[in-house]
mmCIF file of C-alpha atoms in Angstrom:
data_model
loop_
_atom_site.group_PDB
_atom_site.id
_atom_site.type_symbol
_atom_site.label_atom_id
_atom_site.label_comp_id
_atom_site.label_asym_id
_atom_site.label_seq_id
_atom_site.Cartn_x
_atom_site.Cartn_y
_atom_site.Cartn_z
ATOM 1 C CA MET A 485 100.214 -348.224 0.223
ATOM 2 C CA ALA A 486 101.602 -344.993 -1.177
ATOM 3 C CA MET A 487 100.135 -341.694 -0.067
ATOM 4 C CA THR A 488 97.973 -339.602 -2.337
ATOM 5 C CA PRO A 489 99.382 -336.176 -3.352
ATOM 6 C CA SER A 490 96.895 -334.531 -1.004
ATOM 7 C CA GLU A 491 98.014 -336.678 1.933
ATOM 8 C CA ALA A 492 101.633 -335.921 1.102
ATOM 9 C CA GLU A 493 100.838 -332.212 1.089
ATOM 10 C CA ASP A 494 99.182 -332.486 4.500
ATOM 11 C CA LEU A 495 102.192 -334.355 5.814
ATOM 12 C CA LEU A 496 104.568 -331.740 4.425
ATOM 13 C CA HIS A 497 102.507 -329.006 6.029
ATOM 14 C CA GLN A 498 102.596 -330.905 9.317
ATOM 15 C CA ALA A 499 106.371 -331.383 9.095
ATOM 16 C CA ALA A 500 106.902 -327.674 8.409
ATOM 17 C CA GLY A 501 104.826 -326.863 11.483
ATOM 18 C CA ARG A 502 106.830 -329.241 13.673
ATOM 19 C CA LEU A 503 110.047 -327.666 12.450
ATOM 20 C CA ARG A 504 108.743 -324.140 13.097
ATOM 21 C CA ASP A 505 107.370 -324.848 16.570
ATOM 22 C CA ARG A 506 110.484 -326.424 17.984
ATOM 23 C CA THR A 507 113.478 -324.411 19.171
ATOM 24 C CA PRO A 508 116.486 -326.176 17.626
ATOM 25 C CA PRO A 509 118.144 -328.047 20.530
ATOM 26 C CA ALA A 510 121.575 -327.005 19.277
ATOM 27 C CA TRP A 511 120.572 -323.323 19.549
ATOM 28 C CA ILE A 512 120.173 -323.750 23.298
ATOM 29 C CA ASP A 513 123.786 -324.974 23.433
ATOM 30 C CA ILE A 514 125.264 -322.203 21.283
ATOM 31 C CA SER A 515 123.172 -319.167 22.167
ATOM 32 C CA SER A 516 125.469 -318.085 25.001
ATOM 33 C CA THR A 517 128.434 -318.158 22.599
ATOM 34 C CA VAL A 518 126.535 -316.005 20.127
ATOM 35 C CA HIS A 519 125.511 -313.551 22.873
ATOM 36 C CA SER A 520 129.151 -313.332 24.034
ATOM 37 C CA ALA A 521 130.403 -312.656 20.509
ATOM 38 C CA VAL A 522 127.874 -309.863 20.095
ATOM 39 C CA ARG A 523 128.749 -308.338 23.485
ATOM 40 C CA ALA A 524 132.426 -308.334 22.495
ATOM 41 C CA ALA A 525 131.769 -306.722 19.104
ATOM 42 C CA THR A 526 132.690 -303.076 18.763
ATOM 43 C CA ARG A 527 131.373 -300.523 16.341
ATOM 44 C CA HIS A 528 133.459 -298.356 14.099
ATOM 45 C CA SER A 529 133.981 -295.106 15.962
ATOM 46 C CA TRP A 530 135.573 -291.728 15.499
ATOM 47 C CA PRO A 531 137.567 -289.708 18.063
ATOM 48 C CA VAL A 532 136.006 -286.437 19.143
ATOM 49 C CA LEU A 533 138.156 -283.801 20.793
ATOM 50 C CA ALA A 534 137.215 -282.715 24.306
ATOM 51 C CA ASP A 535 138.686 -279.417 25.491
ATOM 52 C CA THR A 536 139.904 -279.828 29.065
ATOM 53 C CA THR A 537 141.982 -276.687 29.339
ATOM 54 C CA ASP A 538 139.682 -275.400 32.067
ATOM 55 C CA LEU A 539 140.679 -278.461 34.118
ATOM 56 C CA HIS A 540 144.372 -278.272 33.248
ATOM 57 C CA PRO A 541 145.013 -274.680 32.132
ATOM 58 C CA ARG A 542 148.813 -274.944 32.234
ATOM 59 C CA ASP A 543 149.065 -278.246 30.439
ATOM 60 C CA GLN A 544 148.735 -277.687 26.723
ATOM 61 C CA GLN A 545 150.409 -280.995 25.816
ATOM 62 C CA GLY A 546 147.731 -283.556 26.572
ATOM 63 C CA ARG A 547 144.474 -283.922 24.712
ATOM 64 C CA VAL A 548 141.410 -285.955 25.537
ATOM 65 C CA TYR A 549 139.291 -287.662 22.909
ATOM 66 C CA LEU A 550 135.945 -289.363 23.337
ATOM 67 C CA SER A 551 134.564 -291.875 20.892
ATOM 68 C CA ASP A 552 131.508 -290.641 19.002
ATOM 69 C CA GLN A 553 129.815 -293.909 20.092
ATOM 70 C CA VAL A 554 130.458 -293.018 23.734
ATOM 71 C CA ILE A 555 128.954 -289.567 23.224
ATOM 72 C CA LYS A 556 125.873 -291.061 21.534
ATOM 73 C CA ALA A 557 125.442 -293.659 24.298
ATOM 74 C CA SER A 558 125.798 -290.934 26.907
ATOM 75 C CA LEU A 559 123.154 -288.797 25.180
ATOM 76 C CA ARG A 560 120.848 -291.817 24.926
ATOM 77 C CA ALA A 561 121.228 -292.418 28.658
ATOM 78 C CA LEU A 562 120.392 -288.754 29.297
ATOM 79 C CA LEU A 563 117.332 -288.765 27.028
ATOM 80 C CA ASP A 564 116.125 -292.117 28.370
ATOM 81 C CA HIS A 565 115.655 -290.499 31.736
ATOM 82 C CA LEU A 566 113.852 -287.374 30.617
ATOM 83 C CA GLU A 567 110.073 -287.356 30.909
ATOM 84 C CA HIS A 568 107.720 -287.606 27.929
ATOM 85 C CA CYS A 569 110.331 -288.333 25.260
ATOM 86 C CA GLN A 570 112.320 -291.224 23.888
ATOM 87 C CA PRO A 571 115.390 -290.937 21.626
ATOM 88 C CA ARG A 572 114.972 -292.343 18.130
ATOM 89 C CA ARG A 573 118.136 -291.206 16.409
ATOM 90 C CA ILE A 574 121.248 -289.245 17.366
ATOM 91 C CA ASP A 575 123.679 -287.994 14.706
ATOM 92 C CA LEU A 576 126.869 -286.059 15.359
ATOM 93 C CA THR A 577 128.311 -283.707 12.757
ATOM 94 C CA LEU A 578 132.097 -283.738 12.843
ATOM 95 C CA ASP A 579 134.610 -281.364 11.330
ATOM 96 C CA GLY A 580 137.748 -283.451 11.615
ATOM 97 C CA GLN A 581 137.824 -284.324 15.296
ATOM 98 C CA VAL A 582 135.635 -281.490 16.478
ATOM 99 C CA CYS A 583 131.924 -281.998 16.981
ATOM 100 C CA THR A 584 130.179 -279.073 15.322
ATOM 101 C CA GLY A 585 126.566 -280.174 15.673
ATOM 102 C CA VAL A 586 124.117 -282.737 16.967
ATOM 103 C CA ASP A 587 120.834 -283.806 15.365
ATOM 104 C CA ILE A 588 118.420 -285.550 17.682
ATOM 105 C CA GLU A 589 115.207 -287.258 16.717
ATOM 106 C CA ILE A 590 112.736 -288.038 19.496
ATOM 107 C CA ALA A 591 109.328 -289.577 19.986
ATOM 108 C CA ALA A 592 107.131 -287.505 22.273
ATOM 109 C CA ALA A 593 104.166 -288.478 24.392
ATOM 110 C CA TYR A 594 100.900 -287.198 22.930
ATOM 111 C CA GLY A 595 99.345 -284.177 24.626
ATOM 112 C CA HIS A 596 102.430 -282.176 25.449
ATOM 113 C CA HIS A 597 103.437 -278.822 24.030
ATOM 114 C CA LEU A 598 105.982 -279.996 21.510
ATOM 115 C CA PRO A 599 108.027 -276.799 21.029
ATOM 116 C CA SER A 600 108.532 -276.533 24.806
ATOM 117 C CA LEU A 601 109.440 -280.205 25.023
ATOM 118 C CA ALA A 602 111.932 -279.943 22.160
ATOM 119 C CA GLU A 603 113.455 -276.797 23.656
ATOM 120 C CA ALA A 604 113.844 -278.462 27.052
ATOM 121 C CA VAL A 605 115.544 -281.455 25.394
ATOM 122 C CA ARG A 606 117.848 -279.084 23.536
ATOM 123 C CA THR A 607 118.795 -277.292 26.766
ATOM 124 C CA HIS A 608 119.536 -280.544 28.621
ATOM 125 C CA VAL A 609 121.640 -281.804 25.712
ATOM 126 C CA THR A 610 123.569 -278.540 25.480
ATOM 127 C CA ILE A 611 124.489 -278.660 29.180
ATOM 128 C CA HIS A 612 125.358 -282.358 28.981
ATOM 129 C CA LEU A 613 127.653 -281.838 26.005
ATOM 130 C CA SER A 614 129.388 -278.886 27.633
ATOM 131 C CA HIS A 615 130.205 -281.171 30.572
ATOM 132 C CA LEU A 616 131.487 -283.869 28.221
ATOM 133 C CA LEU A 617 133.383 -281.774 25.704
ATOM 134 C CA GLY A 618 134.103 -278.485 27.438
ATOM 135 C CA ALA A 619 134.856 -275.565 25.135
ATOM 136 C CA THR A 620 134.617 -277.759 22.026
ATOM 137 C CA ALA A 621 130.964 -278.630 22.702
ATOM 138 C CA PRO A 622 128.815 -277.747 19.692
ATOM 139 C CA SER A 623 126.248 -274.969 19.825
ATOM 140 C CA ALA A 624 124.185 -276.317 16.918
ATOM 141 C CA ILE A 625 121.810 -278.743 18.633
ATOM 142 C CA HIS A 626 118.799 -279.612 16.489
ATOM 143 C CA VAL A 627 115.860 -281.506 17.949
ATOM 144 C CA ARG A 628 113.182 -283.032 15.747
ATOM 145 C CA VAL A 629 110.026 -284.673 17.024
ATOM 146 C CA SER A 630 109.509 -287.483 14.535
ATOM 147 C CA ASP A 631 106.829 -289.505 16.277
ATOM 148 C CA LEU A 632 104.027 -289.183 18.799
ATOM 149 C CA THR A 633 103.087 -291.973 21.154
ATOM 150 C CA GLU A 634 99.552 -292.344 22.474
ATOM 151 C CA HIS A 635 100.604 -293.863 25.771
ATOM 152 C CA PRO A 636 102.837 -292.234 28.349
ATOM 153 C CA ILE A 637 106.471 -293.112 27.746
ATOM 154 C CA ARG A 638 107.743 -295.394 30.473
ATOM 155 C CA HIS A 639 111.360 -295.441 31.457
ATOM 156 C CA ALA A 640 113.595 -298.049 33.003
ATOM 157 C CA GLY A 641 114.753 -296.023 35.976
ATOM 158 C CA ARG A 642 114.014 -292.746 37.655
ATOM 159 C CA THR A 643 113.023 -289.945 35.348
ATOM 160 C CA ARG A 644 114.061 -286.347 35.423
ATOM 161 C CA ARG A 645 111.331 -283.741 35.069
ATOM 162 C CA LEU A 646 111.502 -282.189 31.669
ATOM 163 C CA HIS A 647 111.714 -278.472 32.082
ATOM 164 C CA ALA A 648 114.626 -276.306 31.171
ATOM 165 C CA PRO A 649 117.185 -276.642 33.988
ATOM 166 C CA MET B 1014 127.706 -295.421 32.524
ATOM 167 C CA PRO B 1015 124.936 -295.724 29.939
ATOM 168 C CA MET B 1016 121.660 -296.826 31.447
ATOM 169 C CA PRO B 1017 119.534 -299.445 29.686
ATOM 170 C CA HIS B 1018 117.063 -297.892 27.306
ATOM 171 C CA LEU B 1019 114.213 -300.206 28.156
ATOM 172 C CA GLY B 1020 113.593 -302.145 31.344
ATOM 173 C CA ARG B 1021 114.206 -305.864 30.937
ATOM 174 C CA HIS B 1022 110.529 -306.651 31.314
ATOM 175 C CA GLU B 1023 109.522 -304.025 28.748
ATOM 176 C CA SER B 1024 112.277 -305.093 26.341
ATOM 177 C CA THR B 1025 111.062 -308.645 26.046
ATOM 178 C CA ARG B 1026 107.664 -307.398 24.844
ATOM 179 C CA ALA B 1027 108.822 -304.441 22.758
ATOM 180 C CA PRO B 1028 108.359 -304.613 18.972
ATOM 181 C CA ASP B 1029 111.436 -305.368 16.866
ATOM 182 C CA ALA B 1030 111.576 -301.852 15.433
ATOM 183 C CA VAL B 1031 111.715 -300.262 18.903
ATOM 184 C CA LEU B 1032 114.430 -302.677 20.010
ATOM 185 C CA ALA B 1033 116.428 -302.031 16.829
ATOM 186 C CA ARG B 1034 116.278 -298.255 17.364
ATOM 187 C CA SER B 1035 117.437 -298.615 20.970
ATOM 188 C CA ALA B 1036 120.213 -300.984 19.933
ATOM 189 C CA ALA B 1037 121.336 -298.545 17.232
ATOM 190 C CA LEU B 1038 121.894 -296.005 20.016
ATOM 191 C CA GLY B 1039 124.069 -298.478 21.906
ATOM 192 C CA ASP B 1040 121.537 -300.421 23.983
ATOM 193 C CA ARG B 1041 123.037 -303.918 24.177
ATOM 194 C CA ASP B 1042 120.189 -305.271 26.317
ATOM 195 C CA ALA B 1043 117.713 -304.429 23.566
ATOM 196 C CA PHE B 1044 119.906 -306.193 21.016
ATOM 197 C CA ALA B 1045 120.164 -309.263 23.251
ATOM 198 C CA VAL B 1046 116.371 -309.522 23.107
ATOM 199 C CA LEU B 1047 116.537 -309.505 19.287
ATOM 200 C CA VAL B 1048 119.168 -312.262 19.389
ATOM 201 C CA ALA B 1049 117.023 -314.396 21.694
ATOM 202 C CA ARG B 1050 113.887 -313.714 19.646
ATOM 203 C CA HIS B 1051 115.261 -314.445 16.168
ATOM 204 C CA GLY B 1052 118.327 -316.608 16.823
ATOM 205 C CA PRO B 1053 116.473 -319.952 16.780
ATOM 206 C CA ALA B 1054 114.846 -319.270 13.397
ATOM 207 C CA LEU B 1055 118.082 -317.994 11.846
ATOM 208 C CA TYR B 1056 119.937 -321.042 13.131
ATOM 209 C CA ARG B 1057 117.191 -323.404 11.887
ATOM 210 C CA TYR B 1058 117.482 -321.815 8.446
ATOM 211 C CA ALA B 1059 121.302 -321.782 8.366
ATOM 212 C CA VAL B 1060 121.775 -325.378 9.463
ATOM 213 C CA ARG B 1061 119.486 -326.649 6.710
ATOM 214 C CA VAL B 1062 121.020 -324.468 4.027
ATOM 215 C CA LEU B 1063 124.581 -325.375 5.042
ATOM 216 C CA GLY B 1064 124.090 -328.912 6.376
ATOM 217 C CA ASP B 1065 126.563 -328.405 9.211
ATOM 218 C CA HIS B 1066 126.051 -327.289 12.818
ATOM 219 C CA GLY B 1067 129.427 -325.586 13.201
ATOM 220 C CA ASP B 1068 129.056 -323.633 9.978
ATOM 221 C CA ALA B 1069 125.518 -322.634 10.925
ATOM 222 C CA GLN B 1070 126.699 -321.374 14.305
ATOM 223 C CA ASP B 1071 129.488 -319.332 12.674
ATOM 224 C CA VAL B 1072 127.120 -317.852 10.128
ATOM 225 C CA VAL B 1073 124.443 -316.876 12.663
ATOM 226 C CA GLN B 1074 127.062 -315.415 14.986
ATOM 227 C CA ASP B 1075 128.646 -313.401 12.152
ATOM 228 C CA ALA B 1076 125.214 -312.210 11.042
ATOM 229 C CA PHE B 1077 124.355 -310.903 14.517
ATOM 230 C CA VAL B 1078 127.750 -309.221 14.909
ATOM 231 C CA ALA B 1079 127.281 -307.559 11.511
ATOM 232 C CA ALA B 1080 123.785 -306.493 12.537
ATOM 233 C CA TRP B 1081 125.091 -304.927 15.754
ATOM 234 C CA ARG B 1082 127.783 -303.007 13.863
ATOM 235 C CA ASP B 1083 125.482 -301.831 11.075
ATOM 236 C CA LEU B 1084 122.308 -301.099 12.997
ATOM 237 C CA ASP B 1085 122.691 -297.347 12.683
ATOM 238 C CA ARG B 1086 122.609 -297.845 8.904
ATOM 239 C CA TYR B 1087 119.499 -300.051 9.025
ATOM 240 C CA ALA B 1088 116.980 -297.883 7.219
ATOM 241 C CA GLY B 1089 113.849 -299.832 8.072
ATOM 242 C CA ARG B 1090 112.948 -300.559 4.434
ATOM 243 C CA SER B 1091 112.317 -304.178 5.439
ATOM 244 C CA SER B 1092 111.302 -305.637 8.782
ATOM 245 C CA VAL B 1093 114.068 -306.353 11.289
ATOM 246 C CA ARG B 1094 113.356 -310.082 10.912
ATOM 247 C CA THR B 1095 113.721 -309.940 7.119
ATOM 248 C CA TRP B 1096 116.911 -307.889 7.463
ATOM 249 C CA LEU B 1097 118.400 -310.458 9.861
ATOM 250 C CA PHE B 1098 117.480 -313.302 7.495
ATOM 251 C CA ALA B 1099 119.118 -311.374 4.640
ATOM 252 C CA LEU B 1100 122.344 -310.974 6.639
ATOM 253 C CA THR B 1101 122.301 -314.680 7.510
ATOM 254 C CA ALA B 1102 121.591 -315.737 3.918
ATOM 255 C CA HIS B 1103 124.411 -313.499 2.690
ATOM 256 C CA LYS B 1104 126.903 -314.959 5.199
ATOM 257 C CA ALA B 1105 125.759 -318.497 4.356
ATOM 258 C CA SER B 1106 126.165 -317.826 0.656
ATOM 259 C CA ASP B 1107 129.695 -316.465 1.241
ATOM 260 C CA LEU B 1108 130.624 -319.531 3.231
ATOM 261 C CA ARG B 1109 129.219 -321.907 0.597
ATOM 262 C CA ARG B 1110 131.282 -320.159 -2.063
ATOM 263 C CA ARG B 1111 134.472 -320.496 -0.015
ATOM 264 C CA ARG B 1112 134.230 -324.139 0.941
ATOM 265 C CA ARG B 1113 134.453 -327.325 -1.081
ATOM 266 C CA PRO B 1114 131.157 -329.170 -1.421
ATOM 267 C CA VAL B 1115 130.834 -331.971 1.129
ATOM 268 C CA PRO B 1116 127.909 -334.378 0.927
ATOM 269 C CA VAL B 1117 125.689 -334.504 4.003
ATOM 270 C CA SER B 1118 125.984 -337.846 5.731
ATOM 271 C CA PRO B 1119 122.967 -339.705 7.158
ATOM 272 C CA GLU B 1120 124.523 -339.265 10.643
ATOM 273 C CA GLN B 1121 124.605 -335.507 10.196
ATOM 274 C CA LEU B 1122 120.996 -335.506 9.105
ATOM 275 C CA GLN B 1123 120.000 -337.546 12.128
ATOM 276 C CA ARG B 1124 121.909 -335.238 14.506
ATOM 277 C CA ARG B 1125 120.270 -332.243 12.877
ATOM 278 C CA ALA B 1126 116.743 -333.460 13.331
ATOM 279 C CA ALA B 1127 116.783 -335.486 16.519
ATOM 280 C CA PRO B 1128 115.835 -333.579 19.663
ATOM 281 C CA HIS B 1129 118.332 -334.066 22.488
ATOM 282 C CA ASP B 1130 115.654 -334.653 25.070
ATOM 283 C CA ALA B 1131 113.286 -336.714 22.989
ATOM 284 C CA GLU B 1132 111.291 -339.415 24.749
ATOM 285 C CA PRO B 1133 111.556 -342.387 22.399
ATOM 286 C CA HIS B 1134 107.914 -343.443 22.481
ATOM 287 C CA GLU B 1135 106.330 -340.030 22.436
ATOM 288 C CA GLN B 1136 108.678 -338.426 19.942
ATOM 289 C CA ALA B 1137 109.549 -341.277 17.634
ATOM 290 C CA THR B 1138 107.004 -340.377 14.979
ATOM 291 C CA HIS B 1139 107.891 -336.685 15.101
ATOM 292 C CA VAL B 1140 111.585 -337.451 14.861
ATOM 293 C CA GLU B 1141 111.012 -339.784 11.937
ATOM 294 C CA LEU B 1142 108.897 -337.169 10.219
ATOM 295 C CA LEU B 1143 111.584 -334.514 10.655
ATOM 296 C CA LEU B 1144 114.256 -336.954 9.512
ATOM 297 C CA ALA B 1145 112.255 -337.700 6.398
ATOM 298 C CA LEU B 1146 111.780 -333.989 5.806
ATOM 299 C CA ASP B 1147 115.507 -333.320 6.231
ATOM 300 C CA GLU B 1148 116.364 -336.104 3.812
ATOM 301 C CA ALA B 1149 113.934 -334.716 1.289
ATOM 302 C CA LEU B 1150 115.225 -331.169 1.819
ATOM 303 C CA SER B 1151 118.822 -332.243 1.314
ATOM 304 C CA THR B 1152 117.978 -333.363 -2.232
ATOM 305 C CA LEU B 1153 116.731 -329.891 -3.228
ATOM 306 C CA PRO B 1154 118.949 -327.298 -4.918
ATOM 307 C CA VAL B 1155 119.971 -324.783 -2.297
ATOM 308 C CA ARG B 1156 117.863 -321.867 -3.590
ATOM 309 C CA GLN B 1157 114.716 -324.006 -3.673
ATOM 310 C CA ARG B 1158 115.501 -325.209 -0.164
ATOM 311 C CA ALA B 1159 116.036 -321.633 1.031
ATOM 312 C CA CYS B 1160 112.730 -320.456 -0.488
ATOM 313 C CA TRP B 1161 110.756 -323.294 1.060
ATOM 314 C CA LEU B 1162 112.330 -322.755 4.499
ATOM 315 C CA LEU B 1163 111.782 -318.991 4.429
ATOM 316 C CA ILE B 1164 108.168 -319.142 3.263
ATOM 317 C CA ASP B 1165 106.667 -322.430 4.430
ATOM 318 C CA VAL B 1166 108.560 -322.725 7.715
ATOM 319 C CA GLU B 1167 109.444 -319.169 8.751
ATOM 320 C CA GLY B 1168 106.360 -317.508 7.327
ATOM 321 C CA LEU B 1169 108.005 -314.824 5.202
ATOM 322 C CA THR B 1170 106.065 -313.475 2.237
ATOM 323 C CA ARG B 1171 107.330 -313.985 -1.314
ATOM 324 C CA VAL B 1172 108.402 -310.325 -1.400
ATOM 325 C CA GLU B 1173 110.352 -310.714 1.852
ATOM 326 C CA ALA B 1174 111.966 -313.950 0.677
ATOM 327 C CA ALA B 1175 112.972 -312.160 -2.525
ATOM 328 C CA GLN B 1176 114.625 -309.421 -0.435
ATOM 329 C CA VAL B 1177 116.495 -312.032 1.588
ATOM 330 C CA LEU B 1178 117.727 -313.901 -1.485
ATOM 331 C CA HIS B 1179 118.341 -310.809 -3.648
ATOM 332 C CA THR B 1180 115.967 -311.868 -6.367
ATOM 333 C CA THR B 1181 112.431 -311.105 -7.565
ATOM 334 C CA PRO B 1182 109.116 -312.368 -6.164
ATOM 335 C CA ASP B 1183 108.419 -314.102 -9.509
ATOM 336 C CA VAL B 1184 111.642 -316.076 -9.269
ATOM 337 C CA VAL B 1185 110.779 -316.967 -5.675
ATOM 338 C CA ARG B 1186 107.348 -318.214 -6.770
ATOM 339 C CA GLY B 1187 108.939 -320.543 -9.339
ATOM 340 C CA LEU B 1188 111.530 -321.841 -6.889
ATOM 341 C CA LEU B 1189 108.868 -322.425 -4.246
ATOM 342 C CA GLN B 1190 106.561 -324.314 -6.635
ATOM 343 C CA ARG B 1191 109.388 -326.630 -7.670
ATOM 344 C CA ALA B 1192 110.473 -327.135 -4.061
ATOM 345 C CA ARG B 1193 106.943 -328.003 -2.906
ATOM 346 C CA ARG B 1194 106.414 -330.430 -5.802
ATOM 347 C CA THR B 1195 109.694 -332.267 -5.129
ATOM 348 C CA LEU B 1196 109.107 -332.389 -1.368
ATOM 349 C CA ARG B 1197 105.573 -333.743 -1.869
ATOM 350 C CA GLU B 1198 106.926 -336.483 -4.136
ATOM 351 C CA ARG B 1199 109.640 -337.408 -1.634
ATOM 352 C CA MET B 1200 107.237 -337.408 1.318
ATOM 353 C CA GLN B 1201 104.781 -339.681 -0.543
ATOM 354 C CA SER B 1202 107.197 -342.557 -0.061
ATOM 355 C CA TRP B 1203 107.499 -341.978 3.704
ATOM 356 C CA ARG B 1204 106.099 -344.549 6.232
#
């Protein structure tokens, strides 16, 4: 006996649910391949000049460049380990191959004095960039608090106290 | 060496938007959580739109690689899940345009639906139901199929499905109505 339209609709609904609730078996087989492809993928990057003349004052021939992605990842690692803040966005301003500025957006834990927090972040970033880029490190470091979090910000590893070093 | 943004335990529970922001700043662990969280649904969608496991794998892989490369341009106008579906749909559409149409064989349909570890007695009805659904789905035009999968299986709204398929919510509504009607008719003859 054929189903009524209502029974067919119920069955269709049931089939959709079965499909949704089940991880496709083939995904289990291919997920490691997909993860590997993503791990191997690189992002478009731009070389940023690092001035190392203080390390090699007599050698004017060689130059060192860092990828802008490496600088961003390094700043993220720094900010991840500072108390009460979490990086949301990091943008570098480049003039050719020289970094002339950094814009940093952070989320801050509620209840802290935001100007002090932002200033401490700015100071840490300035020192970090001077270690990375030497004399070509930018002086224009802008910090914007774009979000407040109600709960304390937890970090993966050890945190560094957030006061100006 | 960059440290992970979020601890592994925290990452697995973090909302998509937080993971996407961390991944945009180079956190590969956070992105791996997004892959694990959304990969099964994207694959489920791709294999039924394309009708081929290998093509579906390529499309999902390309979509995730594109997402990793473009994350810093992801503006958050749609949810991360919708954005990933849009990338997958775009890659699937590109692939369909490039290849010659090949009819889906009954063997392919069976492989697509049958669970590898199914217990014959317990799963037989479920497998048959999914086989019947796959057969019915394969008769739908691809845009109707895509709408039904996105909305009735993956739970996207009409607006989100319209973003994924680069069309309007009204068009999606029409496609979905036609898809549901056809699928109901096909399923009536099951059993």
